[in-house]
C-alpha atoms as one frame of an Amber mdcrd trajectory, in Angstrom:
protein
   1.890  -0.063  20.786   0.928   1.280  17.020   4.162   3.016  16.681   6.280
  -0.329  17.441   3.955  -2.297  14.993   4.860   0.135  12.312   8.670  -0.255
  13.071   8.363  -4.120  13.356   6.385  -4.511  10.039   8.925  -1.838   7.609
  12.286  -3.391   9.621  10.650  -6.721   8.603   9.809  -5.885   5.027  13.115
  -4.526   4.367  14.241  -7.549   5.426  12.494  -9.039   3.146  13.459  -6.766
   0.284  17.163  -7.862   0.744  16.288 -11.222   0.809  14.609 -10.957  -2.662
  16.314  -8.368  -4.259  15.257  -9.778  -7.440  11.725  -9.724  -6.639  11.344
  -6.823  -4.555  11.557  -3.476  -5.991  10.593  -1.111  -3.098   8.508  -1.202
  -0.208   6.810   2.591   0.704   3.835   3.568   2.386   2.397   5.765   5.638
   2.098   3.968   8.865   0.604   0.428   8.484  -0.738   1.032   4.755   2.351
   0.117   3.047   2.895  -0.964  -0.915   5.304  -3.876  -1.744   6.426  -2.731
  -5.011   7.451  -6.019  -7.217   9.670  -6.656 -10.571   7.129  -8.961 -11.729
   3.008  -9.103 -11.383   1.869  -9.691  -8.174  -1.325 -11.469  -9.082  -0.061
 -14.815  -8.163   1.567 -13.720  -5.141  -1.699 -12.540  -3.673  -3.860 -15.753
  -4.718  -0.714 -18.129  -2.688  -0.922 -15.537   0.190  -5.072 -15.426   0.041
  -4.604 -19.440   0.384  -2.177 -19.234   3.611  -4.784 -17.400   5.441  -3.456
 -13.547   4.812  -5.524 -10.827   3.412  -4.175  -8.706   0.435  -4.642  -7.280
  -2.687  -2.408  -5.889  -5.366  -2.440  -2.867  -7.483  -0.891  -1.632 -10.462
  -0.312  -5.139 -11.289   2.742  -5.130  -9.495   1.922  -3.406  -6.042   0.759
  -5.472  -3.331  -0.921  -3.732  -1.062  -1.189  -4.238   2.919  -3.798  -2.195
   4.944  -4.115  -3.981   8.125  -6.090  -2.948  11.057  -5.236  -0.099  13.352
  -5.580  -2.953  16.228  -3.307  -5.367  14.289  -1.040  -7.327  16.935   2.775
  -8.151  16.678   1.835 -11.836  15.668  -0.221 -10.708  13.176   2.453  -8.907
  11.656   4.627 -12.036  12.210   2.261 -14.102  10.374   2.168 -12.095   7.453
   6.074 -11.885   7.329   6.063 -15.313   7.292   3.975 -16.469   5.198   5.040
 -13.564   2.396   8.053 -14.721   2.696   7.448 -18.470   2.127   5.506 -17.286
  -1.023   8.722 -15.201  -2.158  11.111 -18.646  -2.139   8.319 -20.272  -3.918
   8.265 -17.854  -6.341  12.018 -17.240  -6.821  12.322 -21.429  -6.801   9.948
 -21.229  -9.576  11.809 -18.717 -11.566  15.148 -20.363 -10.860  13.620 -23.440
 -12.049  12.742 -21.773 -15.448  15.749 -20.317 -15.668  17.826 -23.353 -15.223
  15.810 -25.164 -17.646  15.925 -22.453 -20.497  19.833 -22.489 -19.807  20.316
 -25.820 -20.285  18.130 -26.088 -23.643  20.061 -23.167 -25.032  23.205 -25.605
 -23.905  21.814 -28.500 -25.777  21.549 -26.440 -29.054
């Protein structure tokens, strides 16, 4: 069961890495202890995840650290992946909005 959860979590995180290439730099770790290195600071992402019921923390300013219990269930991994996807999507949309607004201002000048 544990080995299956490790495989599921790494596969799902790699899918998120492909989806959010501009935000996720690297996924690394051993077993279920994983770090998701971002191209941005992770404090806002951690705050949003906690608000959505996911407990993670931030290390080195840009690494979301995952330390789930050994008794984690597949449903809990799926819940985390779903919430992480939501938060990354929110951040990406905000970043695009800021970029779009700055480009509009440049074009006006």
